[in-house]
Structure formats: C-alpha cells, structure tokens
PDB file of C-alpha atoms in Angstrom:
ATOM      1  CA  MET A 251      17.233 -12.081  -9.328  1.00 34.00           C
ATOM      2  CA  THR A 252      16.906  -8.765  -7.479  1.00 38.00           C
ATOM      3  CA  PHE A 253      19.316  -5.922  -7.902  1.00 39.00           C
ATOM      4  CA  LEU A 254      19.332  -2.784  -5.542  1.00 42.00           C
ATOM      5  CA  PHE A 255      19.208   0.569  -7.381  1.00 37.00           C
ATOM      6  CA  PRO A 256      19.640   3.359  -4.830  1.00 40.00           C
ATOM      7  CA  SER A 257      18.986   6.800  -7.103  1.00 36.00           C
ATOM      8  CA  GLY A 258      21.111   9.805  -6.840  1.00 34.00           C
ATOM      9  CA  LEU A 259      18.773  11.379  -4.606  1.00 33.00           C
ATOM     10  CA  LEU A 260      18.947   8.663  -2.004  1.00 34.00           C
ATOM     11  CA  GLY A 261      22.775   9.609  -2.216  1.00 32.00           C
ATOM     12  CA  LEU A 262      22.310  13.150  -1.858  1.00 30.00           C
ATOM     13  CA  ALA A 263      20.117  12.393   1.311  1.00 33.00           C
ATOM     14  CA  ALA A 264      22.582  10.302   3.155  1.00 31.00           C
ATOM     15  CA  ILE A 265      25.196  13.116   2.429  1.00 26.00           C
ATOM     16  CA  ALA A 266      22.873  15.726   3.768  1.00 30.00           C
ATOM     17  CA  CYS A 267      22.299  13.852   6.555  1.00 33.00           C
ATOM     18  CA  GLY A 268      25.912  12.989   7.499  1.00 33.00           C
ATOM     19  CA  GLY A 269      26.676   9.726   5.778  1.00 36.00           C
ATOM     20  CA  SER A 270      25.760   6.149   6.794  1.00 35.00           C
ATOM     21  CA  SER A 271      24.727   4.556  10.120  1.00 37.00           C
ATOM     22  CA  THR A 272      26.442   1.295  11.113  1.00 31.00           C
ATOM     23  CA  ASN A 273      23.929  -0.823   9.577  1.00 35.00           C
ATOM     24  CA  GLY A 274      24.450   0.835   6.194  1.00 36.00           C
ATOM     25  CA  ARG A 275      21.223   2.528   5.928  1.00 39.00           C
ATOM     26  CA  PRO A 276      21.508   6.366   5.454  1.00 36.00           C
ATOM     27  CA  ALA A 277      21.825   8.274   8.693  1.00 34.00           C
ATOM     28  CA  GLN A 278      18.863  10.691   9.267  1.00 34.00           C
ATOM     29  CA  THR A 279      17.649  13.055  11.647  1.00 31.00           C
ATOM     30  CA  ALA A 280      14.504  12.511  13.683  1.00 32.00           C
ATOM     31  CA  ALA A 281      12.626  15.345  11.221  1.00 35.00           C
ATOM     32  CA  VAL A 282      11.726  13.133   8.344  1.00 37.00           C
ATOM     33  CA  SER A 283      11.572  14.956   4.947  1.00 39.00           C
ATOM     34  CA  MET A 284       8.386  15.146   3.107  1.00 43.00           C
ATOM     35  CA  ASP A 285      10.536  14.613  -0.116  1.00 49.00           C
ATOM     36  CA  MET A 286      10.539  11.044  -0.167  1.00 56.00           C
ATOM     37  CA  PRO A 287      14.262   9.529  -1.224  1.00 74.00           C
ATOM     38  CA  ASP A 288      14.280   7.098  -4.125  1.00 87.00           C
ATOM     39  CA  ALA A 289      15.331   3.633  -4.734  1.00 96.00           C
ATOM     40  CA  PHE A 290      14.725   0.758  -7.149  1.00 96.00           C
ATOM     41  CA  ILE A 291      15.132  -2.920  -7.309  1.00 96.00           C
ATOM     42  CA  GLU A 292      14.752  -4.688 -10.771  1.00 94.00           C
ATOM     43  CA  ARG A 293      12.533  -7.668 -10.879  1.00 92.00           C
ATOM     44  CA  ASP A 294      13.033 -10.305 -13.743  1.00 82.00           C
ATOM     45  CA  THR A 295       9.600 -11.304 -15.271  1.00 70.00           C
ATOM     46  CA  GLY A 296      11.212 -13.567 -17.779  1.00 69.00           C
ATOM     47  CA  SER A 297      11.027 -11.813 -21.187  1.00 67.00           C
ATOM     48  CA  THR A 298      11.425  -8.200 -19.540  1.00 74.00           C
ATOM     49  CA  ARG A 299      12.449  -6.566 -16.189  1.00 85.00           C
ATOM     50  CA  VAL A 300      10.513  -4.295 -14.165  1.00 92.00           C
ATOM     51  CA  LYS A 301      11.641  -1.565 -11.973  1.00 95.00           C
ATOM     52  CA  ILE A 302       9.982  -1.613  -8.530  1.00 97.00           C
ATOM     53  CA  HIS A 303      10.124   1.958  -6.764  1.00 98.00           C
ATOM     54  CA  TYR A 304      10.381   2.182  -3.081  1.00 98.00           C
ATOM     55  CA  THR A 305      11.252   4.305  -0.348  1.00 98.00           C
ATOM     56  CA  ASP A 306      13.165   3.769   3.096  1.00 97.00           C
ATOM     57  CA  GLU A 307      12.697   6.292   5.738  1.00 97.00           C
ATOM     58  CA  GLY A 308      12.487   6.738   9.375  1.00 96.00           C
ATOM     59  CA  HIS A 309      14.107   4.349  12.363  1.00 94.00           C
ATOM     60  CA  GLY A 310      12.786   1.642  14.502  1.00 97.00           C
ATOM     61  CA  LEU A 311      10.307  -1.123  13.901  1.00 98.00           C
ATOM     62  CA  PRO A 312      10.132  -1.926  10.088  1.00 98.00           C
ATOM     63  CA  VAL A 313       6.656  -1.059   8.458  1.00 98.00           C
ATOM     64  CA  LEU A 314       5.855  -1.956   4.928  1.00 99.00           C
ATOM     65  CA  LEU A 315       3.404   0.210   3.486  1.00 98.00           C
ATOM     66  CA  LEU A 316       1.450  -0.706   0.511  1.00 99.00           C
ATOM     67  CA  HIS A 317      -1.082   1.869  -1.191  1.00 98.00           C
ATOM     68  CA  ALA A 318      -4.411   2.051  -2.490  1.00 98.00           C
ATOM     69  CA  TYR A 319      -5.589   2.089  -6.122  1.00 98.00           C
ATOM     70  CA  PRO A 320      -5.357   4.108  -7.989  1.00 98.00           C
ATOM     71  CA  VAL A 321      -3.018   6.237  -6.034  1.00 98.00           C
ATOM     72  CA  GLN A 322       0.717   6.104  -5.140  1.00 98.00           C
ATOM     73  CA  GLY A 323       3.125   5.341  -2.446  1.00 98.00           C
ATOM     74  CA  PRO A 324       3.252   9.232  -1.311  1.00 98.00           C
ATOM     75  CA  MET A 325      -0.313   8.553   0.157  1.00 98.00           C
ATOM     76  CA  PHE A 326       1.739   7.583   3.090  1.00 98.00           C
ATOM     77  CA  ARG A 327       3.618  10.839   3.482  1.00 98.00           C
ATOM     78  CA  PRO A 328       1.371  11.838   6.703  1.00 98.00           C
ATOM     79  CA  GLN A 329       2.768   8.832   8.534  1.00 98.00           C
ATOM     80  CA  ILE A 330       6.173   9.137   7.588  1.00 98.00           C
ATOM     81  CA  ALA A 331       6.109  12.681   8.681  1.00 98.00           C
ATOM     82  CA  ALA A 332       4.391  11.915  11.902  1.00 98.00           C
ATOM     83  CA  LEU A 333       6.017   8.820  13.098  1.00 98.00           C
ATOM     84  CA  GLY A 334       9.022   8.603  11.029  1.00 97.00           C
ATOM     85  CA  SER A 335      11.100   9.185  14.434  1.00 97.00           C
ATOM     86  CA  LYS A 336       9.656   6.063  16.009  1.00 97.00           C
ATOM     87  CA  TYR A 337       9.256   3.426  13.016  1.00 98.00           C
ATOM     88  CA  ARG A 338      11.133   2.748   9.919  1.00 98.00           C
ATOM     89  CA  PHE A 339       8.443   3.121   6.903  1.00 98.00           C
ATOM     90  CA  ILE A 340       9.393   0.955   3.585  1.00 98.00           C
ATOM     91  CA  VAL A 341       6.775   2.420   0.836  1.00 98.00           C
ATOM     92  CA  VAL A 342       6.343   0.429  -2.387  1.00 98.00           C
ATOM     93  CA  ASP A 343       4.888   1.805  -5.507  1.00 98.00           C
ATOM     94  CA  HIS A 344       3.237  -1.375  -7.220  1.00 97.00           C
ATOM     95  CA  ARG A 345       3.669  -2.119 -10.750  1.00 94.00           C
ATOM     96  CA  GLY A 346       2.502   0.195 -13.172  1.00 92.00           C
ATOM     97  CA  PHE A 347       1.866   3.163 -10.493  1.00 97.00           C
ATOM     98  CA  GLY A 348       4.228   5.724  -9.543  1.00 97.00           C
ATOM     99  CA  LYS A 349       7.844   5.694 -10.158  1.00 96.00           C
ATOM    100  CA  SER A 350       7.557   1.635 -10.926  1.00 96.00           C
ATOM    101  CA  SER A 351       7.458   0.446 -14.390  1.00 92.00           C
ATOM    102  CA  THR A 352       5.168  -2.174 -15.982  1.00 84.00           C
ATOM    103  CA  SER A 353       5.484  -4.747 -18.582  1.00 71.00           C
ATOM    104  CA  ARG A 354       1.635  -5.205 -19.062  1.00 65.00           C
ATOM    105  CA  SER A 355       0.144  -4.669 -22.543  1.00 66.00           C
ATOM    106  CA  ALA A 356      -3.213  -3.653 -22.890  1.00 57.00           C
ATOM    107  CA  GLN A 357      -4.895  -7.059 -21.859  1.00 68.00           C
ATOM    108  CA  ASP A 358      -3.050  -8.179 -19.320  1.00 88.00           C
ATOM    109  CA  ALA A 359      -3.465  -8.304 -15.411  1.00 93.00           C
ATOM    110  CA  THR A 360      -1.081  -7.748 -12.649  1.00 94.00           C
ATOM    111  CA  PRO A 361      -1.905 -10.552 -10.077  1.00 94.00           C
ATOM    112  CA  MET A 362      -2.151  -9.482  -6.258  1.00 97.00           C
ATOM    113  CA  ALA A 363       0.404 -12.481  -5.870  1.00 96.00           C
ATOM    114  CA  GLU A 364       2.990 -10.582  -8.139  1.00 94.00           C
ATOM    115  CA  MET A 365       2.707  -7.183  -6.403  1.00 97.00           C
ATOM    116  CA  ALA A 366       3.082  -9.177  -3.107  1.00 98.00           C
ATOM    117  CA  ASP A 367       6.354 -10.805  -4.582  1.00 96.00           C
ATOM    118  CA  ASP A 368       7.441  -7.526  -5.405  1.00 96.00           C
ATOM    119  CA  ALA A 369       7.326  -6.121  -1.898  1.00 98.00           C
ATOM    120  CA  LEU A 370       8.892  -9.434  -0.235  1.00 98.00           C
ATOM    121  CA  ALA A 371      11.593  -8.634  -2.854  1.00 97.00           C
ATOM    122  CA  VAL A 372      12.067  -5.161  -1.425  1.00 98.00           C
ATOM    123  CA  LEU A 373      12.290  -6.614   2.115  1.00 98.00           C
ATOM    124  CA  ASP A 374      15.079  -9.028   0.833  1.00 98.00           C
ATOM    125  CA  ALA A 375      17.124  -6.155  -0.668  1.00 97.00           C
ATOM    126  CA  LEU A 376      16.974  -4.372   2.769  1.00 97.00           C
ATOM    127  CA  LYS A 377      17.951  -7.551   4.658  1.00 98.00           C
ATOM    128  CA  ILE A 378      14.612  -6.976   6.434  1.00 98.00           C
ATOM    129  CA  ASP A 379      13.493 -10.686   7.934  1.00 98.00           C
ATOM    130  CA  GLN A 380      10.041  -9.512   9.526  1.00 98.00           C
ATOM    131  CA  ALA A 381       8.124  -6.362   9.248  1.00 98.00           C
ATOM    132  CA  VAL A 382       4.719  -5.047  10.258  1.00 98.00           C
ATOM    133  CA  VAL A 383       2.809  -5.410   6.862  1.00 99.00           C
ATOM    134  CA  GLY A 384      -0.005  -2.787   6.058  1.00 98.00           C
ATOM    135  CA  GLY A 385      -2.077  -1.918   3.259  1.00 98.00           C
ATOM    136  CA  VAL A 386      -4.998   0.251   2.071  1.00 98.00           C
ATOM    137  CA  SER A 387      -7.792  -0.963  -0.483  1.00 98.00           C
ATOM    138  CA  MET A 388      -5.816  -2.688  -3.058  1.00 98.00           C
ATOM    139  CA  GLY A 389      -2.724  -2.492  -0.925  1.00 98.00           C
ATOM    140  CA  GLY A 390      -4.664  -4.513   1.865  1.00 98.00           C
ATOM    141  CA  TYR A 391      -5.304  -7.211  -0.799  1.00 98.00           C
ATOM    142  CA  VAL A 392      -1.595  -7.165  -1.541  1.00 98.00           C
ATOM    143  CA  ALA A 393      -1.023  -7.347   2.227  1.00 98.00           C
ATOM    144  CA  MET A 394      -3.190 -10.294   2.675  1.00 98.00           C
ATOM    145  CA  GLU A 395      -1.262 -12.022  -0.082  1.00 98.00           C
ATOM    146  CA  VAL A 396       2.267 -11.379   1.751  1.00 98.00           C
ATOM    147  CA  LEU A 397       0.741 -12.848   4.712  1.00 98.00           C
ATOM    148  CA  ARG A 398      -0.420 -16.111   2.377  1.00 98.00           C
ATOM    149  CA  ARG A 399       2.918 -16.525   0.904  1.00 98.00           C
ATOM    150  CA  ALA A 400       5.130 -15.475   3.822  1.00 98.00           C
ATOM    151  CA  PRO A 401       3.371 -15.602   7.244  1.00 98.00           C
ATOM    152  CA  HIS A 402       6.584 -15.932   8.869  1.00 98.00           C
ATOM    153  CA  ARG A 403       7.639 -12.519   7.693  1.00 98.00           C
ATOM    154  CA  VAL A 404       4.416 -10.591   8.840  1.00 98.00           C
ATOM    155  CA  LYS A 405       5.336  -9.406  12.358  1.00 98.00           C
ATOM    156  CA  GLY A 406       2.063  -7.563  12.475  1.00 98.00           C
ATOM    157  CA  LEU A 407      -0.768  -6.838  10.109  1.00 99.00           C
ATOM    158  CA  VAL A 408      -2.700  -3.462   9.503  1.00 99.00           C
ATOM    159  CA  LEU A 409      -5.519  -3.333   6.939  1.00 99.00           C
ATOM    160  CA  SER A 410      -7.304  -0.163   6.107  1.00 98.00           C
ATOM    161  CA  ASP A 411     -10.634   0.455   3.893  1.00 98.00           C
ATOM    162  CA  THR A 412     -10.083  -3.328   2.382  1.00 98.00           C
ATOM    163  CA  GLN A 413     -12.055  -6.741   2.435  1.00 98.00           C
ATOM    164  CA  SER A 414     -11.007 -10.413   2.660  1.00 98.00           C
ATOM    165  CA  GLY A 415     -13.929 -11.767   0.335  1.00 98.00           C
ATOM    166  CA  ALA A 416     -13.236 -12.234  -3.395  1.00 98.00           C
ATOM    167  CA  ASP A 417     -14.951 -10.358  -6.096  1.00 98.00           C
ATOM    168  CA  ASP A 418     -18.465 -12.055  -7.177  1.00 97.00           C
ATOM    169  CA  ASP A 419     -19.332 -12.089 -10.880  1.00 98.00           C
ATOM    170  CA  ALA A 420     -20.721  -8.587 -10.806  1.00 98.00           C
ATOM    171  CA  GLY A 421     -17.683  -7.139  -8.922  1.00 97.00           C
ATOM    172  CA  ARG A 422     -15.413  -8.776 -11.841  1.00 98.00           C
ATOM    173  CA  ALA A 423     -17.652  -7.270 -14.359  1.00 98.00           C
ATOM    174  CA  LYS A 424     -17.500  -3.883 -12.982  1.00 98.00           C
ATOM    175  CA  ARG A 425     -13.627  -3.967 -12.802  1.00 98.00           C
ATOM    176  CA  GLU A 426     -13.329  -5.335 -16.302  1.00 97.00           C
ATOM    177  CA  ASP A 427     -15.370  -2.151 -17.105  1.00 98.00           C
ATOM    178  CA  ALA A 428     -13.238   0.269 -15.313  1.00 97.00           C
ATOM    179  CA  ALA A 429     -10.190  -1.461 -16.912  1.00 97.00           C
ATOM    180  CA  LYS A 430     -11.425  -0.745 -20.323  1.00 96.00           C
ATOM    181  CA  LYS A 431     -12.169   2.900 -19.476  1.00 97.00           C
ATOM    182  CA  ALA A 432      -9.004   3.452 -18.403  1.00 96.00           C
ATOM    183  CA  LEU A 433      -7.376   2.271 -21.399  1.00 95.00           C
ATOM    184  CA  GLU A 434      -9.880   4.436 -23.354  1.00 96.00           C
ATOM    185  CA  SER A 435     -10.044   7.609 -21.361  1.00 96.00           C
ATOM    186  CA  GLY A 436      -6.435   7.316 -19.987  1.00 97.00           C
ATOM    187  CA  MET A 437      -6.019   8.521 -16.005  1.00 98.00           C
ATOM    188  CA  GLN A 438      -8.187  11.753 -16.274  1.00 98.00           C
ATOM    189  CA  GLY A 439     -10.802   9.615 -16.744  1.00 97.00           C
ATOM    190  CA  VAL A 440     -10.039   7.225 -13.768  1.00 98.00           C
ATOM    191  CA  ALA A 441      -9.472  10.408 -11.653  1.00 98.00           C
ATOM    192  CA  ASP A 442     -12.924  12.078 -12.830  1.00 98.00           C
ATOM    193  CA  ALA A 443     -14.701   8.580 -11.881  1.00 97.00           C
ATOM    194  CA  MET A 444     -12.543   7.493  -8.557  1.00 98.00           C
ATOM    195  CA  VAL A 445     -11.964  10.813  -6.548  1.00 98.00           C
ATOM    196  CA  PRO A 446     -15.576  11.507  -5.705  1.00 98.00           C
ATOM    197  CA  LYS A 447     -15.541   7.492  -4.507  1.00 98.00           C
ATOM    198  CA  LEU A 448     -12.485   7.406  -2.655  1.00 98.00           C
ATOM    199  CA  LEU A 449     -12.931  10.543  -0.418  1.00 98.00           C
ATOM    200  CA  ALA A 450     -15.860  11.919   1.679  1.00 98.00           C
ATOM    201  CA  PRO A 451     -17.888  14.737   0.690  1.00 96.00           C
ATOM    202  CA  SER A 452     -16.299  17.015   3.432  1.00 95.00           C
ATOM    203  CA  ALA A 453     -12.814  16.424   2.269  1.00 97.00           C
ATOM    204  CA  PRO A 454     -11.273  19.689   1.381  1.00 97.00           C
ATOM    205  CA  ALA A 455     -10.054  20.856  -1.919  1.00 98.00           C
ATOM    206  CA  ASP A 456      -6.549  20.555  -1.478  1.00 97.00           C
ATOM    207  CA  THR A 457      -6.759  16.798  -0.559  1.00 98.00           C
ATOM    208  CA  ARG A 458      -8.788  16.284  -3.655  1.00 98.00           C
ATOM    209  CA  ALA A 459      -6.342  17.806  -5.701  1.00 98.00           C
ATOM    210  CA  ARG A 460      -3.334  15.736  -4.057  1.00 98.00           C
ATOM    211  CA  VAL A 461      -5.176  12.610  -4.750  1.00 98.00           C
ATOM    212  CA  THR A 462      -6.069  13.636  -8.184  1.00 98.00           C
ATOM    213  CA  GLU A 463      -2.266  14.553  -9.056  1.00 98.00           C
ATOM    214  CA  TRP A 464      -1.293  10.690  -7.825  1.00 98.00           C
ATOM    215  CA  ILE A 465      -3.841   9.101  -9.937  1.00 98.00           C
ATOM    216  CA  LEU A 466      -2.705  11.203 -13.145  1.00 98.00           C
ATOM    217  CA  GLY A 467       0.872  10.417 -12.477  1.00 97.00           C
ATOM    218  CA  ASN A 468       0.152   6.685 -13.111  1.00 97.00           C
ATOM    219  CA  SER A 469      -0.147   4.783 -16.514  1.00 94.00           C
ATOM    220  CA  PRO A 470      -3.539   3.786 -17.904  1.00 95.00           C
ATOM    221  CA  GLU A 471      -2.026   0.202 -18.714  1.00 94.00           C
ATOM    222  CA  GLY A 472      -0.747  -0.416 -15.173  1.00 95.00           C
ATOM    223  CA  ALA A 473      -4.387   0.994 -13.803  1.00 96.00           C
ATOM    224  CA  ALA A 474      -6.163  -1.594 -16.113  1.00 96.00           C
ATOM    225  CA  ALA A 475      -3.957  -4.565 -15.158  1.00 95.00           C
ATOM    226  CA  ALA A 476      -4.273  -3.759 -11.359  1.00 97.00           C
ATOM    227  CA  GLN A 477      -8.185  -3.794 -11.856  1.00 98.00           C
ATOM    228  CA  ARG A 478      -7.986  -7.162 -13.815  1.00 97.00           C
ATOM    229  CA  GLY A 479      -5.505  -8.632 -11.244  1.00 97.00           C
ATOM    230  CA  MET A 480      -7.994  -7.369  -8.189  1.00 98.00           C
ATOM    231  CA  ALA A 481     -10.841  -9.244 -10.275  1.00 98.00           C
ATOM    232  CA  LYS A 482      -8.833 -12.476 -10.171  1.00 97.00           C
ATOM    233  CA  ARG A 483      -7.941 -12.283  -6.229  1.00 98.00           C
ATOM    234  CA  SER A 484      -8.653 -15.261  -3.831  1.00 97.00           C
ATOM    235  CA  ASP A 485     -10.797 -15.011  -0.951  1.00 98.00           C
ATOM    236  CA  SER A 486      -8.148 -14.567   2.105  1.00 98.00           C
ATOM    237  CA  ALA A 487     -10.720 -15.256   5.013  1.00 98.00           C
ATOM    238  CA  ASP A 488      -8.852 -18.350   5.704  1.00 98.00           C
ATOM    239  CA  VAL A 489      -5.361 -16.600   5.592  1.00 98.00           C
ATOM    240  CA  LEU A 490      -6.458 -14.388   8.315  1.00 98.00           C
ATOM    241  CA  SER A 491      -8.143 -16.917  10.587  1.00 98.00           C
ATOM    242  CA  HIS A 492      -4.812 -18.898  10.717  1.00 98.00           C
ATOM    243  CA  TYR A 493      -2.876 -15.408  11.637  1.00 98.00           C
ATOM    244  CA  GLU A 494      -1.848 -15.868  15.211  1.00 98.00           C
ATOM    245  CA  GLY A 495      -0.106 -12.228  15.137  1.00 98.00           C
ATOM    246  CA  PRO A 496      -1.565  -9.070  15.960  1.00 98.00           C
ATOM    247  CA  ALA A 497      -3.822  -7.143  13.855  1.00 98.00           C
ATOM    248  CA  LEU A 498      -5.249  -3.442  13.267  1.00 98.00           C
ATOM    249  CA  VAL A 499      -8.122  -3.199  11.072  1.00 98.00           C
ATOM    250  CA  LEU A 500      -9.071   0.573  10.075  1.00 98.00           C
ATOM    251  CA  VAL A 501     -12.075   1.893   7.848  1.00 98.00           C
ATOM    252  CA  GLY A 502     -13.226   5.582   7.188  1.00 98.00           C
ATOM    253  CA  GLU A 503     -16.653   5.951   8.618  1.00 98.00           C
ATOM    254  CA  LYS A 504     -17.929   7.427   5.334  1.00 98.00           C
ATOM    255  CA  ASP A 505     -16.306   4.821   3.284  1.00 98.00           C
ATOM    256  CA  GLU A 506     -18.927   4.168   0.044  1.00 96.00           C
ATOM    257  CA  LEU A 507     -16.579   1.570  -1.785  1.00 98.00           C
ATOM    258  CA  ILE A 508     -15.741  -0.835   1.379  1.00 98.00           C
ATOM    259  CA  PRO A 509     -18.121   0.071   4.013  1.00 97.00           C
ATOM    260  CA  PRO A 510     -17.565  -0.112   7.708  1.00 98.00           C
ATOM    261  CA  GLU A 511     -19.270  -3.684   7.872  1.00 98.00           C
ATOM    262  CA  LYS A 512     -16.763  -5.317   5.824  1.00 98.00           C
ATOM    263  CA  ALA A 513     -13.957  -4.164   8.202  1.00 98.00           C
ATOM    264  CA  LYS A 514     -15.934  -5.690  11.093  1.00 98.00           C
ATOM    265  CA  THR A 515     -16.226  -8.898   9.514  1.00 98.00           C
ATOM    266  CA  MET A 516     -12.651  -8.788   8.499  1.00 98.00           C
ATOM    267  CA  ALA A 517     -11.918  -8.010  12.132  1.00 98.00           C
ATOM    268  CA  ALA A 518     -14.025 -10.704  13.545  1.00 98.00           C
ATOM    269  CA  GLN A 519     -11.930 -13.322  11.077  1.00 98.00           C
ATOM    270  CA  LEU A 520      -8.706 -12.549  12.952  1.00 98.00           C
ATOM    271  CA  LYS A 521      -7.547 -13.918  16.293  1.00 98.00           C
ATOM    272  CA  HIS A 522      -6.105 -10.685  17.441  1.00 98.00           C
ATOM    273  CA  ALA A 523      -7.285  -7.846  15.749  1.00 98.00           C
ATOM    274  CA  THR A 524      -8.487  -4.331  17.035  1.00 98.00           C
ATOM    275  CA  LEU A 525     -10.871  -2.572  15.057  1.00 98.00           C
ATOM    276  CA  ALA A 526     -10.736   1.252  14.532  1.00 98.00           C
ATOM    277  CA  VAL A 527     -13.377   3.339  12.753  1.00 98.00           C
ATOM    278  CA  ILE A 528     -12.190   6.567  11.751  1.00 98.00           C
ATOM    279  CA  PRO A 529     -14.766   9.371  12.064  1.00 98.00           C
ATOM    280  CA  ARG A 530     -15.874  11.512   9.021  1.00 97.00           C
ATOM    281  CA  ALA A 531     -13.164   9.678   6.644  1.00 98.00           C
ATOM    282  CA  GLY A 532     -14.034   8.011   3.131  1.00 98.00           C
ATOM    283  CA  HIS A 533     -12.100   5.386   1.658  1.00 98.00           C
ATOM    284  CA  LEU A 534      -8.520   6.896   2.555  1.00 98.00           C
ATOM    285  CA  PRO A 535      -8.700   7.807   5.979  1.00 98.00           C
ATOM    286  CA  ASN A 536      -5.064   8.010   6.329  1.00 98.00           C
ATOM    287  CA  ILE A 537      -4.870  11.166   4.313  1.00 98.00           C
ATOM    288  CA  GLU A 538      -8.570  12.421   5.179  1.00 98.00           C
ATOM    289  CA  ALA A 539      -8.142  12.281   8.740  1.00 98.00           C
ATOM    290  CA  PRO A 540      -4.676  11.708   9.213  1.00 98.00           C
ATOM    291  CA  ASP A 541      -3.998  12.411  12.871  1.00 98.00           C
ATOM    292  CA  GLU A 542      -6.914   9.940  13.932  1.00 98.00           C
ATOM    293  CA  PHE A 543      -5.396   7.451  11.542  1.00 98.00           C
ATOM    294  CA  ASN A 544      -2.089   8.089  13.040  1.00 98.00           C
ATOM    295  CA  ARG A 545      -3.158   7.850  16.678  1.00 98.00           C
ATOM    296  CA  GLU A 546      -4.573   4.474  16.031  1.00 98.00           C
ATOM    297  CA  LEU A 547      -1.549   2.966  13.996  1.00 98.00           C
ATOM    298  CA  ASP A 548       0.924   4.433  16.424  1.00 98.00           C
ATOM    299  CA  ALA A 549      -1.098   2.898  19.487  1.00 98.00           C
ATOM    300  CA  PHE A 550      -0.632  -0.420  17.609  1.00 98.00           C
ATOM    301  CA  LEU A 551       2.644  -0.387  16.585  1.00 98.00           C
ATOM    302  CA  SER A 552       4.003   0.714  19.881  1.00 98.00           C
ATOM    303  CA  ARG A 553       2.758  -2.503  21.309  1.00 97.00           C
ATOM    304  CA  ILE A 554       4.815  -4.595  18.949  1.00 97.00           C
ATOM    305  CA  ARG A 555       8.562  -5.351  19.823  1.00 90.00           C
ATOM    306  CA  PRO A 556      10.956  -4.483  17.321  1.00 85.00           C
TER     307      PRO A 556
END
C-alpha cells in the first residue's frame, strides 16, 4: 500500500503560489524555484515501512528523473530551473539517498527492481499513467527496470551515462569492495573516491563542492546496498531492443566510468534512438554542461505529445 505525505514545505509552496490548480496540484508560476518542495510516499516492505522522497515541479509533459550513484535528486535542479515552465519534472530520491529512508542492514542489497517499483509508486500516487522516464548512471539502470516492468507507462526514454549490460565477475567484485569501503570509511570515503571519477578534470570547484555535499548527505548503508544491487542487475539489451517508443541516449565526452562507446552500443539496441555526446563533460553531464544537456533534452521532449 502507498500513502502520500506532502510535507509542510509543499503546502507552503502551494500557498505562496496561490493555492491549487484544477487538477489538485499546487499552482505555480513559470519560474521554478531552486528550493525543491518535498513530498513523500510510504512503501510497505514487509517488516518495515520506507519513506520515499520526491519532488513534483513544473508543468506539461510528465518527466520522471532518476538520479545517479552516489548523489541525490537535486542533481536535476539545472533541468528543472531551465525547463520547468514546459515540462513537469518528478524527481525521486532512491532508497538510502537524499531524504528517502532505507531499511537495509550492512549486508543487504537494494535491487534495481525495488527502486523501479518505488518510482512507479510515486507515479501512482500522483495519478500519472504515462511519463517520459529518464535516468543518469544508476538512475539509468532503474529507468531500464521501469521499462522492463511497465513498458506501457514509458512514453519516452532518456538514458544518460549508463549501460544496458550487466556486470561481469570483475565488475561485481569491484562493487562489493566499494560497498565494504562505504561501510568502513563512511560517505567521506565515498566522496574522496568518487568525485574525481564522476566529473571531468575541467569541472569547476563549485561543481565539485556541490557533488561532494550531495554524497555526504547519504547513508553508508544505502550506498553499500545500492552497490550490491547494481552488481546483481540484469542485462537490459533485450528490454531496449523491444521498446517501440522514442529514446534519447546522452553521454559525457570525458566519461571514464561509462565511456561513449557504451552509449553508442545502447543507442544501436534501441529502435528509435537519438545519440548525443556532450562535449567536455564527464559522468554527470547534466550538471557539468547543463546548457548543452538541456538543449538536447528539450529538443527530444518537445517532439513527444503530452
């Protein structure tokens, strides 16, 4: 069962923007605030309940955005700020990240399927039947799992700096090592190891500081569980090859974690894909080169009928 829990911030946003619209959502002006209003659903996981945090901002075609490891939903602020007057962005914090809770112990894994079910539950709570589904890195794995589980709900697909293949034995071993280090060293250790890999060498200091802040705001248990969940993910090449809808594949030119060759392979697996390589960007092009990223995203979304 899913319960909707708007926070006080969401209520204040509705009051500040003049109450509610005819569909029950807070009425907003075209200018989208960078202070993302909070809402939660509660998911029953058997013995415990987990609160999943999300934000719902903007107007128009619904776009579900799923964040990368090991950051948080606010990584999509540049997209909301630039395009929120044209599209409705629903941004989810995965379990154990941002303001979402986790029920995981130190040895548990969070499957990508579970994260996908959380995202679909948010759409259910908002009474959204179909949305464009997009994800960066780990968020891309979750987006492909959403497509696997509910293809009829995916109006369009956006995959950035991710890959369709499953991990090999060496990749799974690296993830287990990373999970253990997260539990041993905490999120500062994760930040020290990951920030140089996530961003291109040319990324400015304020971008590095912002990414570090997001990483430090997560729990070591959530990070470790996510690494173990990614290690167990399925190959999604067949899921992509059967998808009949429009797709956009993006990748940072300087991405060393998942290089552009992987994006080209993934685009070839899709029937109706556009490939965009973002110059000079690393693994997080939506925050490293937001203007270029937003231009590609806007061009793609504008071709999809609400």
